[in-house]
Amino acid sequence: MRHSKKLFLYVLLLFTSHTFSQGRVDGFYKGKGKTEVVLGGGAQLEGNYFAGRDKVGVSRNIFYGNLFVAMGLLDQLDVYLAVPYISINDVMSVQDGSVFVKMKLLERSIGAGNFSLSFAAGYSAPLAPYQTEGLNAIGQLTKMWDFRPVVHYSTDKWFGTFQAAFNPKSDPTPDAMGAALKFGQAGASFYWDAWYEYQYSFGGLDYRGTPTPSTFKQLGVDYHKVGVTAYKPIFERLGAYVAFSYALTGRNIGQGPGFHGGVVLKSGN
């Protein structure tokens, strides 16, 4: 609804490509001429790793920072830009930059709220030749397209968003598909949400599997993740958020609590 547009902050892209993800876009729109810049960071404290689908005691701590910009080019057209920086032990690098465009295709009043259907398309690519192998791997050094419909319903008190995705990736990383579901409240003085995200890779090899992968770029990454986000305005053009994420289970992915936070700067009327 209207007040949701005044408050809602695009913190959904704050988490890097597949380590901290929670859906690449949302169902709200910023409005023409409005911009938000988010400076975020956090840590993923992984005590276990799913080698294939077998949980093993491999631990590592991942620290990250992220610059995220959301711009309303039109009332029904938004653009998102994100640049993450990852640190694992003594290995650190800028990771995969991404750009997304989201357009509203349909909007209808249904019952006490508004229903909308949007379509988003994005592209991500490595911004540096970072490490891909071993315990300190920053990522898979892959180029990826992202295509997703976004279904959103909101009332004066609650909202729900569902999105599906198809992700073609550059060789030798397998393509993937996924879905995300989010539910929460977007009020004038406080925002919160709870979310679930799923990803499935088409094939790929497994860590410690047979045949043995020649590079981690060949790994297929699946997961079931959950999380919560809370945001509070501080001043008219400044706010702060905190978030938590956790991988319930998966394939070739670490498991452990993720703690995230940052500030949001707004511009535009």
PDB file of C-alpha atoms in Angstrom:
ATOM      1  CA  MET A   1       0.000   0.000   0.000  1.00  0.00           C
ATOM      2  CA  ARG A   2       0.990   3.701  -0.042  1.00  0.00           C
ATOM      3  CA  HIS A   3       2.693   3.890   3.348  1.00  0.00           C
ATOM      4  CA  SER A   4       4.747   0.804   2.487  1.00  0.00           C
ATOM      5  CA  LYS A   5       6.309   2.669  -0.411  1.00  0.00           C
ATOM      6  CA  LYS A   6       7.389   5.460   1.937  1.00  0.00           C
ATOM      7  CA  LEU A   7       9.160   3.099   4.312  1.00  0.00           C
ATOM      8  CA  PHE A   8      10.246  -0.057   2.583  1.00  0.00           C
ATOM      9  CA  LEU A   9      14.007  -0.419   2.038  1.00  0.00           C
ATOM     10  CA  TYR A  10      15.541  -2.673  -0.509  1.00  0.00           C
ATOM     11  CA  VAL A  11      17.699  -4.772   1.788  1.00  0.00           C
ATOM     12  CA  LEU A  12      16.997  -7.961  -0.149  1.00  0.00           C
ATOM     13  CA  LEU A  13      20.131  -7.773  -2.241  1.00  0.00           C
ATOM     14  CA  LEU A  14      22.466  -7.106   0.639  1.00  0.00           C
ATOM     15  CA  PHE A  15      23.617 -10.677   0.927  1.00  0.00           C
ATOM     16  CA  THR A  16      26.171 -11.882  -1.578  1.00  0.00           C
ATOM     17  CA  SER A  17      25.410 -14.119  -4.491  1.00  0.00           C
ATOM     18  CA  HIS A  18      24.540 -17.467  -2.921  1.00  0.00           C
ATOM     19  CA  THR A  19      26.094 -17.332   0.543  1.00  0.00           C
ATOM     20  CA  PHE A  20      23.663 -14.847   2.111  1.00  0.00           C
ATOM     21  CA  SER A  21      20.855 -14.651  -0.444  1.00  0.00           C
ATOM     22  CA  GLN A  22      17.170 -14.209   0.357  1.00  0.00           C
ATOM     23  CA  GLY A  23      15.607 -13.440  -2.994  1.00  0.00           C
ATOM     24  CA  ARG A  24      17.190 -10.961  -5.384  1.00  0.00           C
ATOM     25  CA  VAL A  25      14.329  -8.443  -5.568  1.00  0.00           C
ATOM     26  CA  ASP A  26      11.061  -7.635  -3.764  1.00  0.00           C
ATOM     27  CA  GLY A  27       7.501  -6.670  -4.646  1.00  0.00           C
ATOM     28  CA  PHE A  28       7.641  -2.991  -3.629  1.00  0.00           C
ATOM     29  CA  TYR A  29       8.611  -0.072  -5.870  1.00  0.00           C
ATOM     30  CA  LYS A  30      10.596   3.009  -4.943  1.00  0.00           C
ATOM     31  CA  GLY A  31       8.920   5.598  -7.141  1.00  0.00           C
ATOM     32  CA  LYS A  32      10.349   7.759  -9.912  1.00  0.00           C
ATOM     33  CA  GLY A  33      13.421   9.767  -8.943  1.00  0.00           C
ATOM     34  CA  LYS A  34      14.002   8.073  -5.569  1.00  0.00           C
ATOM     35  CA  THR A  35      17.279   6.387  -4.633  1.00  0.00           C
ATOM     36  CA  GLU A  36      18.489   4.366  -1.658  1.00  0.00           C
ATOM     37  CA  VAL A  37      22.115   3.546  -0.887  1.00  0.00           C
ATOM     38  CA  VAL A  38      22.764   0.705   1.556  1.00  0.00           C
ATOM     39  CA  LEU A  39      26.087   0.067   3.284  1.00  0.00           C
ATOM     40  CA  GLY A  40      25.913  -3.375   4.844  1.00  0.00           C
ATOM     41  CA  GLY A  41      28.100  -6.032   6.376  1.00  0.00           C
ATOM     42  CA  GLY A  42      28.096  -9.102   8.536  1.00  0.00           C
ATOM     43  CA  ALA A  43      29.412 -12.568   9.232  1.00  0.00           C
ATOM     44  CA  GLN A  44      28.507 -16.149   8.400  1.00  0.00           C
ATOM     45  CA  LEU A  45      29.799 -18.481  11.126  1.00  0.00           C
ATOM     46  CA  GLU A  46      29.814 -21.904   9.509  1.00  0.00           C
ATOM     47  CA  GLY A  47      30.427 -24.894  11.777  1.00  0.00           C
ATOM     48  CA  ASN A  48      29.423 -27.540   9.248  1.00  0.00           C
ATOM     49  CA  TYR A  49      29.552 -28.144   5.506  1.00  0.00           C
ATOM     50  CA  PHE A  50      27.326 -30.275   3.288  1.00  0.00           C
ATOM     51  CA  ALA A  51      29.775 -32.318   1.158  1.00  0.00           C
ATOM     52  CA  GLY A  52      27.291 -33.365  -1.445  1.00  0.00           C
ATOM     53  CA  ARG A  53      24.352 -33.906   0.916  1.00  0.00           C
ATOM     54  CA  ASP A  54      26.430 -35.383   3.752  1.00  0.00           C
ATOM     55  CA  LYS A  55      27.069 -33.036   6.659  1.00  0.00           C
ATOM     56  CA  VAL A  56      30.736 -32.935   7.695  1.00  0.00           C
ATOM     57  CA  GLY A  57      32.554 -30.983  10.394  1.00  0.00           C
ATOM     58  CA  VAL A  58      34.305 -28.423   8.192  1.00  0.00           C
ATOM     59  CA  SER A  59      34.164 -24.928   9.658  1.00  0.00           C
ATOM     60  CA  ARG A  60      35.001 -21.441   8.434  1.00  0.00           C
ATOM     61  CA  ASN A  61      33.965 -17.880   9.208  1.00  0.00           C
ATOM     62  CA  ILE A  62      33.014 -15.558   6.369  1.00  0.00           C
ATOM     63  CA  PHE A  63      32.973 -11.780   6.807  1.00  0.00           C
ATOM     64  CA  TYR A  64      31.586  -9.444   4.171  1.00  0.00           C
ATOM     65  CA  GLY A  65      30.720  -5.890   3.275  1.00  0.00           C
ATOM     66  CA  ASN A  66      28.320  -4.773   0.585  1.00  0.00           C
ATOM     67  CA  LEU A  67      27.406  -1.615  -1.305  1.00  0.00           C
ATOM     68  CA  PHE A  68      23.856  -1.682  -2.676  1.00  0.00           C
ATOM     69  CA  VAL A  69      22.012   0.990  -4.673  1.00  0.00           C
ATOM     70  CA  ALA A  70      18.310   0.940  -5.623  1.00  0.00           C
ATOM     71  CA  MET A  71      16.922   3.544  -8.047  1.00  0.00           C
ATOM     72  CA  GLY A  72      13.396   4.269  -9.204  1.00  0.00           C
ATOM     73  CA  LEU A  73      13.710   5.175 -12.888  1.00  0.00           C
ATOM     74  CA  LEU A  74       9.926   5.239 -13.236  1.00  0.00           C
ATOM     75  CA  ASP A  75       7.057   4.579 -10.842  1.00  0.00           C
ATOM     76  CA  GLN A  76       6.909   1.015 -12.152  1.00  0.00           C
ATOM     77  CA  LEU A  77      10.547   0.451 -13.093  1.00  0.00           C
ATOM     78  CA  ASP A  78      13.408  -0.044 -10.610  1.00  0.00           C
ATOM     79  CA  VAL A  79      17.126  -0.740 -11.057  1.00  0.00           C
ATOM     80  CA  TYR A  80      19.366  -2.447  -8.464  1.00  0.00           C
ATOM     81  CA  LEU A  81      23.169  -2.488  -8.281  1.00  0.00           C
ATOM     82  CA  ALA A  82      25.260  -4.472  -5.762  1.00  0.00           C
ATOM     83  CA  VAL A  83      28.998  -4.877  -5.096  1.00  0.00           C
ATOM     84  CA  PRO A  84      30.086  -7.320  -2.326  1.00  0.00           C
ATOM     85  CA  TYR A  85      33.473  -7.740  -0.643  1.00  0.00           C
ATOM     86  CA  ILE A  86      34.341 -11.070   1.042  1.00  0.00           C
ATOM     87  CA  SER A  87      36.986 -12.002   3.636  1.00  0.00           C
ATOM     88  CA  ILE A  88      37.731 -15.614   4.642  1.00  0.00           C
ATOM     89  CA  ASN A  89      40.756 -16.028   6.924  1.00  0.00           C
ATOM     90  CA  ASP A  90      43.600 -14.264   5.106  1.00  0.00           C
ATOM     91  CA  VAL A  91      41.860 -14.418   1.699  1.00  0.00           C
ATOM     92  CA  MET A  92      39.778 -11.393   0.695  1.00  0.00           C
ATOM     93  CA  SER A  93      38.414  -9.944  -2.522  1.00  0.00           C
ATOM     94  CA  VAL A  94      35.588  -8.091  -4.151  1.00  0.00           C
ATOM     95  CA  GLN A  95      33.217 -10.813  -5.394  1.00  0.00           C
ATOM     96  CA  ASP A  96      30.412 -10.822  -8.019  1.00  0.00           C
ATOM     97  CA  GLY A  97      28.813  -7.508  -8.946  1.00  0.00           C
ATOM     98  CA  SER A  98      25.174  -7.610 -10.036  1.00  0.00           C
ATOM     99  CA  VAL A  99      22.615  -5.439 -11.811  1.00  0.00           C
ATOM    100  CA  PHE A 100      18.849  -6.027 -11.862  1.00  0.00           C
ATOM    101  CA  VAL A 101      15.915  -4.366 -13.603  1.00  0.00           C
ATOM    102  CA  LYS A 102      12.381  -4.920 -12.305  1.00  0.00           C
ATOM    103  CA  MET A 103       9.171  -3.863 -14.076  1.00  0.00           C
ATOM    104  CA  LYS A 104       5.581  -4.012 -12.892  1.00  0.00           C
ATOM    105  CA  LEU A 105       3.354  -5.798 -15.416  1.00  0.00           C
ATOM    106  CA  LEU A 106       0.006  -5.825 -13.610  1.00  0.00           C
ATOM    107  CA  GLU A 107      -1.627  -4.303 -10.529  1.00  0.00           C
ATOM    108  CA  ARG A 108      -5.138  -4.909  -9.173  1.00  0.00           C
ATOM    109  CA  SER A 109      -7.072  -4.149  -5.994  1.00  0.00           C
ATOM    110  CA  ILE A 110      -8.205  -7.438  -4.455  1.00  0.00           C
ATOM    111  CA  GLY A 111     -10.100  -7.491  -1.183  1.00  0.00           C
ATOM    112  CA  ALA A 112      -8.444  -5.249   1.405  1.00  0.00           C
ATOM    113  CA  GLY A 113      -5.147  -4.983  -0.470  1.00  0.00           C
ATOM    114  CA  ASN A 114      -3.250  -4.675  -3.741  1.00  0.00           C
ATOM    115  CA  PHE A 115      -2.023  -7.515  -5.935  1.00  0.00           C
ATOM    116  CA  SER A 116       0.837  -6.998  -8.377  1.00  0.00           C
ATOM    117  CA  LEU A 117       2.800  -9.076 -10.860  1.00  0.00           C
ATOM    118  CA  SER A 118       6.318  -8.022 -11.825  1.00  0.00           C
ATOM    119  CA  PHE A 119       9.182  -9.428 -13.843  1.00  0.00           C
ATOM    120  CA  ALA A 120      12.845  -8.971 -12.982  1.00  0.00           C
ATOM    121  CA  ALA A 121      15.965  -9.736 -14.992  1.00  0.00           C
ATOM    122  CA  GLY A 122      19.532  -9.496 -13.798  1.00  0.00           C
ATOM    123  CA  TYR A 123      23.140 -10.323 -14.515  1.00  0.00           C
ATOM    124  CA  SER A 124      26.110 -10.934 -12.221  1.00  0.00           C
ATOM    125  CA  ALA A 125      29.795 -11.425 -13.005  1.00  0.00           C
ATOM    126  CA  PRO A 126      33.092 -11.587 -11.084  1.00  0.00           C
ATOM    127  CA  LEU A 127      34.714  -8.215 -10.453  1.00  0.00           C
ATOM    128  CA  ALA A 128      38.135  -9.757  -9.712  1.00  0.00           C
ATOM    129  CA  PRO A 129      39.952 -13.087 -10.278  1.00  0.00           C
ATOM    130  CA  TYR A 130      39.286 -14.281  -6.722  1.00  0.00           C
ATOM    131  CA  GLN A 131      40.110 -17.678  -5.205  1.00  0.00           C
ATOM    132  CA  THR A 132      37.742 -20.494  -6.144  1.00  0.00           C
ATOM    133  CA  GLU A 133      39.382 -23.551  -4.551  1.00  0.00           C
ATOM    134  CA  GLY A 134      39.728 -24.914  -1.027  1.00  0.00           C
ATOM    135  CA  LEU A 135      38.382 -23.856   2.342  1.00  0.00           C
ATOM    136  CA  ASN A 136      38.916 -20.158   1.576  1.00  0.00           C
ATOM    137  CA  ALA A 137      37.079 -20.126  -1.760  1.00  0.00           C
ATOM    138  CA  ILE A 138      35.397 -16.727  -2.290  1.00  0.00           C
ATOM    139  CA  GLY A 139      32.974 -18.040  -4.928  1.00  0.00           C
ATOM    140  CA  GLN A 140      32.721 -19.965  -8.181  1.00  0.00           C
ATOM    141  CA  LEU A 141      33.913 -17.208 -10.527  1.00  0.00           C
ATOM    142  CA  THR A 142      30.882 -17.676 -12.762  1.00  0.00           C
ATOM    143  CA  LYS A 143      28.769 -15.359 -14.877  1.00  0.00           C
ATOM    144  CA  MET A 144      25.045 -15.706 -14.273  1.00  0.00           C
ATOM    145  CA  TRP A 145      21.754 -14.502 -15.699  1.00  0.00           C
ATOM    146  CA  ASP A 146      18.685 -14.302 -13.480  1.00  0.00           C
ATOM    147  CA  PHE A 147      15.080 -14.273 -14.685  1.00  0.00           C
ATOM    148  CA  ARG A 148      12.204 -14.199 -12.210  1.00  0.00           C
ATOM    149  CA  PRO A 149       8.484 -13.398 -11.963  1.00  0.00           C
ATOM    150  CA  VAL A 150       7.492 -11.687  -8.687  1.00  0.00           C
ATOM    151  CA  VAL A 151       3.999 -11.996  -7.192  1.00  0.00           C
ATOM    152  CA  HIS A 152       3.202  -9.514  -4.408  1.00  0.00           C
ATOM    153  CA  TYR A 153       0.156  -8.822  -2.228  1.00  0.00           C
ATOM    154  CA  SER A 154      -0.007  -6.088   0.428  1.00  0.00           C
ATOM    155  CA  THR A 155      -2.562  -4.537   2.767  1.00  0.00           C
ATOM    156  CA  ASP A 156      -2.225  -1.646   5.223  1.00  0.00           C
ATOM    157  CA  LYS A 157      -0.739  -4.081   7.771  1.00  0.00           C
ATOM    158  CA  TRP A 158       0.796  -7.096   6.029  1.00  0.00           C
ATOM    159  CA  PHE A 159       2.478  -8.166   2.817  1.00  0.00           C
ATOM    160  CA  GLY A 160       3.512 -11.395   1.146  1.00  0.00           C
ATOM    161  CA  THR A 161       5.841 -11.924  -1.820  1.00  0.00           C
ATOM    162  CA  PHE A 162       6.598 -15.013  -3.887  1.00  0.00           C
ATOM    163  CA  GLN A 163       9.223 -15.223  -6.626  1.00  0.00           C
ATOM    164  CA  ALA A 164      10.633 -17.997  -8.773  1.00  0.00           C
ATOM    165  CA  ALA A 165      13.931 -17.914 -10.647  1.00  0.00           C
ATOM    166  CA  PHE A 166      15.884 -19.500 -13.468  1.00  0.00           C
ATOM    167  CA  ASN A 167      19.672 -18.966 -13.430  1.00  0.00           C
ATOM    168  CA  PRO A 168      21.725 -19.886 -16.523  1.00  0.00           C
ATOM    169  CA  LYS A 169      25.432 -19.860 -15.590  1.00  0.00           C
ATOM    170  CA  SER A 170      28.701 -19.953 -17.490  1.00  0.00           C
ATOM    171  CA  ASP A 171      30.544 -23.279 -17.861  1.00  0.00           C
ATOM    172  CA  PRO A 172      31.486 -25.300 -15.937  1.00  0.00           C
ATOM    173  CA  THR A 173      29.062 -24.154 -13.197  1.00  0.00           C
ATOM    174  CA  PRO A 174      25.647 -25.868 -13.499  1.00  0.00           C
ATOM    175  CA  ASP A 175      22.494 -23.851 -14.137  1.00  0.00           C
ATOM    176  CA  ALA A 176      20.045 -23.478 -11.263  1.00  0.00           C
ATOM    177  CA  MET A 177      16.441 -22.701 -10.419  1.00  0.00           C
ATOM    178  CA  GLY A 178      14.896 -21.477  -7.198  1.00  0.00           C
ATOM    179  CA  ALA A 179      12.048 -19.852  -5.329  1.00  0.00           C
ATOM    180  CA  ALA A 180      11.608 -17.504  -2.373  1.00  0.00           C
ATOM    181  CA  LEU A 181       8.680 -16.694  -0.093  1.00  0.00           C
ATOM    182  CA  LYS A 182       8.529 -13.659   2.197  1.00  0.00           C
ATOM    183  CA  PHE A 183       5.959 -12.447   4.722  1.00  0.00           C
ATOM    184  CA  GLY A 184       6.022  -9.373   6.967  1.00  0.00           C
ATOM    185  CA  GLN A 185       4.857  -5.899   7.927  1.00  0.00           C
ATOM    186  CA  ALA A 186       5.877  -2.571   6.379  1.00  0.00           C
ATOM    187  CA  GLY A 187       4.678   0.182   8.714  1.00  0.00           C
ATOM    188  CA  ALA A 188       5.467   3.886   8.830  1.00  0.00           C
ATOM    189  CA  SER A 189       7.915   3.512  11.730  1.00  0.00           C
ATOM    190  CA  PHE A 190       9.104  -0.104  11.567  1.00  0.00           C
ATOM    191  CA  TYR A 191       9.622  -2.889   9.035  1.00  0.00           C
ATOM    192  CA  TRP A 192      10.167  -6.619   9.539  1.00  0.00           C
ATOM    193  CA  ASP A 193       9.972  -9.772   7.445  1.00  0.00           C
ATOM    194  CA  ALA A 194      10.544 -13.505   7.663  1.00  0.00           C
ATOM    195  CA  TRP A 195      11.651 -15.422   4.559  1.00  0.00           C
ATOM    196  CA  TYR A 196      12.389 -18.839   3.094  1.00  0.00           C
ATOM    197  CA  GLU A 197      14.497 -19.495  -0.018  1.00  0.00           C
ATOM    198  CA  TYR A 198      15.202 -22.626  -2.036  1.00  0.00           C
ATOM    199  CA  GLN A 199      17.777 -23.287  -4.770  1.00  0.00           C
ATOM    200  CA  TYR A 200      18.279 -26.393  -6.909  1.00  0.00           C
ATOM    201  CA  SER A 201      21.183 -26.910  -9.338  1.00  0.00           C
ATOM    202  CA  PHE A 202      20.812 -28.973 -12.492  1.00  0.00           C
ATOM    203  CA  GLY A 203      23.531 -31.568 -12.044  1.00  0.00           C
ATOM    204  CA  GLY A 204      27.054 -30.553 -11.175  1.00  0.00           C
ATOM    205  CA  LEU A 205      29.561 -32.482  -9.082  1.00  0.00           C
ATOM    206  CA  ASP A 206      29.932 -32.868  -5.314  1.00  0.00           C
ATOM    207  CA  TYR A 207      32.717 -31.940  -2.921  1.00  0.00           C
ATOM    208  CA  ARG A 208      34.428 -35.227  -1.910  1.00  0.00           C
ATOM    209  CA  GLY A 209      32.183 -36.955  -4.465  1.00  0.00           C
ATOM    210  CA  THR A 210      32.782 -39.342  -7.349  1.00  0.00           C
ATOM    211  CA  PRO A 211      33.861 -38.336  -9.925  1.00  0.00           C
ATOM    212  CA  THR A 212      36.131 -35.893  -8.149  1.00  0.00           C
ATOM    213  CA  PRO A 213      35.649 -32.318  -9.403  1.00  0.00           C
ATOM    214  CA  SER A 214      38.725 -30.755 -10.971  1.00  0.00           C
ATOM    215  CA  THR A 215      37.552 -27.327  -9.768  1.00  0.00           C
ATOM    216  CA  PHE A 216      34.991 -26.012  -7.296  1.00  0.00           C
ATOM    217  CA  LYS A 217      33.402 -24.214 -10.241  1.00  0.00           C
ATOM    218  CA  GLN A 218      31.822 -27.579 -11.137  1.00  0.00           C
ATOM    219  CA  LEU A 219      29.983 -27.966  -7.821  1.00  0.00           C
ATOM    220  CA  GLY A 220      26.209 -27.954  -7.828  1.00  0.00           C
ATOM    221  CA  VAL A 221      24.872 -25.826  -4.955  1.00  0.00           C
ATOM    222  CA  ASP A 222      21.434 -26.506  -3.441  1.00  0.00           C
ATOM    223  CA  TYR A 223      19.939 -25.129  -0.246  1.00  0.00           C
ATOM    224  CA  HIS A 224      16.942 -24.458   1.958  1.00  0.00           C
ATOM    225  CA  LYS A 225      17.444 -21.181   3.866  1.00  0.00           C
ATOM    226  CA  VAL A 226      15.410 -19.137   6.325  1.00  0.00           C
ATOM    227  CA  GLY A 227      15.903 -15.720   7.853  1.00  0.00           C
ATOM    228  CA  VAL A 228      14.426 -12.568   9.379  1.00  0.00           C
ATOM    229  CA  THR A 229      15.053  -8.853   8.758  1.00  0.00           C
ATOM    230  CA  ALA A 230      14.132  -5.764  10.814  1.00  0.00           C
ATOM    231  CA  TYR A 231      14.515  -2.105   9.863  1.00  0.00           C
ATOM    232  CA  LYS A 232      13.999   1.106  11.853  1.00  0.00           C
ATOM    233  CA  PRO A 233      14.143   4.724  10.577  1.00  0.00           C
ATOM    234  CA  ILE A 234      16.510   6.966  12.553  1.00  0.00           C
ATOM    235  CA  PHE A 235      16.029  10.248  10.706  1.00  0.00           C
ATOM    236  CA  GLU A 236      13.993  11.201   7.645  1.00  0.00           C
ATOM    237  CA  ARG A 237      16.689  10.027   5.224  1.00  0.00           C
ATOM    238  CA  LEU A 238      18.612   7.586   7.391  1.00  0.00           C
ATOM    239  CA  GLY A 239      17.738   4.178   8.823  1.00  0.00           C
ATOM    240  CA  ALA A 240      19.354   0.972  10.075  1.00  0.00           C
ATOM    241  CA  TYR A 241      18.625  -2.731   9.729  1.00  0.00           C
ATOM    242  CA  VAL A 242      19.632  -6.025  11.321  1.00  0.00           C
ATOM    243  CA  ALA A 243      19.093  -9.505   9.907  1.00  0.00           C
ATOM    244  CA  PHE A 244      19.674 -13.179  10.623  1.00  0.00           C
ATOM    245  CA  SER A 245      19.971 -16.118   8.181  1.00  0.00           C
ATOM    246  CA  TYR A 246      20.515 -19.873   8.437  1.00  0.00           C
ATOM    247  CA  ALA A 247      20.833 -22.767   5.958  1.00  0.00           C
ATOM    248  CA  LEU A 248      18.605 -25.623   7.124  1.00  0.00           C
ATOM    249  CA  THR A 249      20.094 -28.148   4.724  1.00  0.00           C
ATOM    250  CA  GLY A 250      21.684 -28.242   1.301  1.00  0.00           C
ATOM    251  CA  ARG A 251      24.310 -29.547  -1.066  1.00  0.00           C
ATOM    252  CA  ASN A 252      27.892 -28.237  -1.282  1.00  0.00           C
ATOM    253  CA  ILE A 253      27.175 -25.340   1.045  1.00  0.00           C
ATOM    254  CA  GLY A 254      28.192 -24.295   4.552  1.00  0.00           C
ATOM    255  CA  GLN A 255      25.820 -24.302   7.513  1.00  0.00           C
ATOM    256  CA  GLY A 256      25.844 -21.807  10.353  1.00  0.00           C
ATOM    257  CA  PRO A 257      24.208 -18.629  11.615  1.00  0.00           C
ATOM    258  CA  GLY A 258      24.550 -15.443   9.591  1.00  0.00           C
ATOM    259  CA  PHE A 259      24.439 -12.030  11.276  1.00  0.00           C
ATOM    260  CA  HIS A 260      23.928  -8.939   9.141  1.00  0.00           C
ATOM    261  CA  GLY A 261      23.410  -5.220   9.591  1.00  0.00           C
ATOM    262  CA  GLY A 262      23.862  -1.842   7.985  1.00  0.00           C
ATOM    263  CA  VAL A 263      22.591   1.658   7.303  1.00  0.00           C
ATOM    264  CA  VAL A 264      20.326   3.017   4.575  1.00  0.00           C
ATOM    265  CA  LEU A 265      20.619   6.488   3.041  1.00  0.00           C
ATOM    266  CA  LYS A 266      17.719   7.929   1.010  1.00  0.00           C
ATOM    267  CA  SER A 267      17.489  10.673  -1.585  1.00  0.00           C
ATOM    268  CA  GLY A 268      14.618  12.046  -3.649  1.00  0.00           C
ATOM    269  CA  ASN A 269      11.188  13.348  -2.684  1.00  0.00           C
TER     270      ASN A 269
END
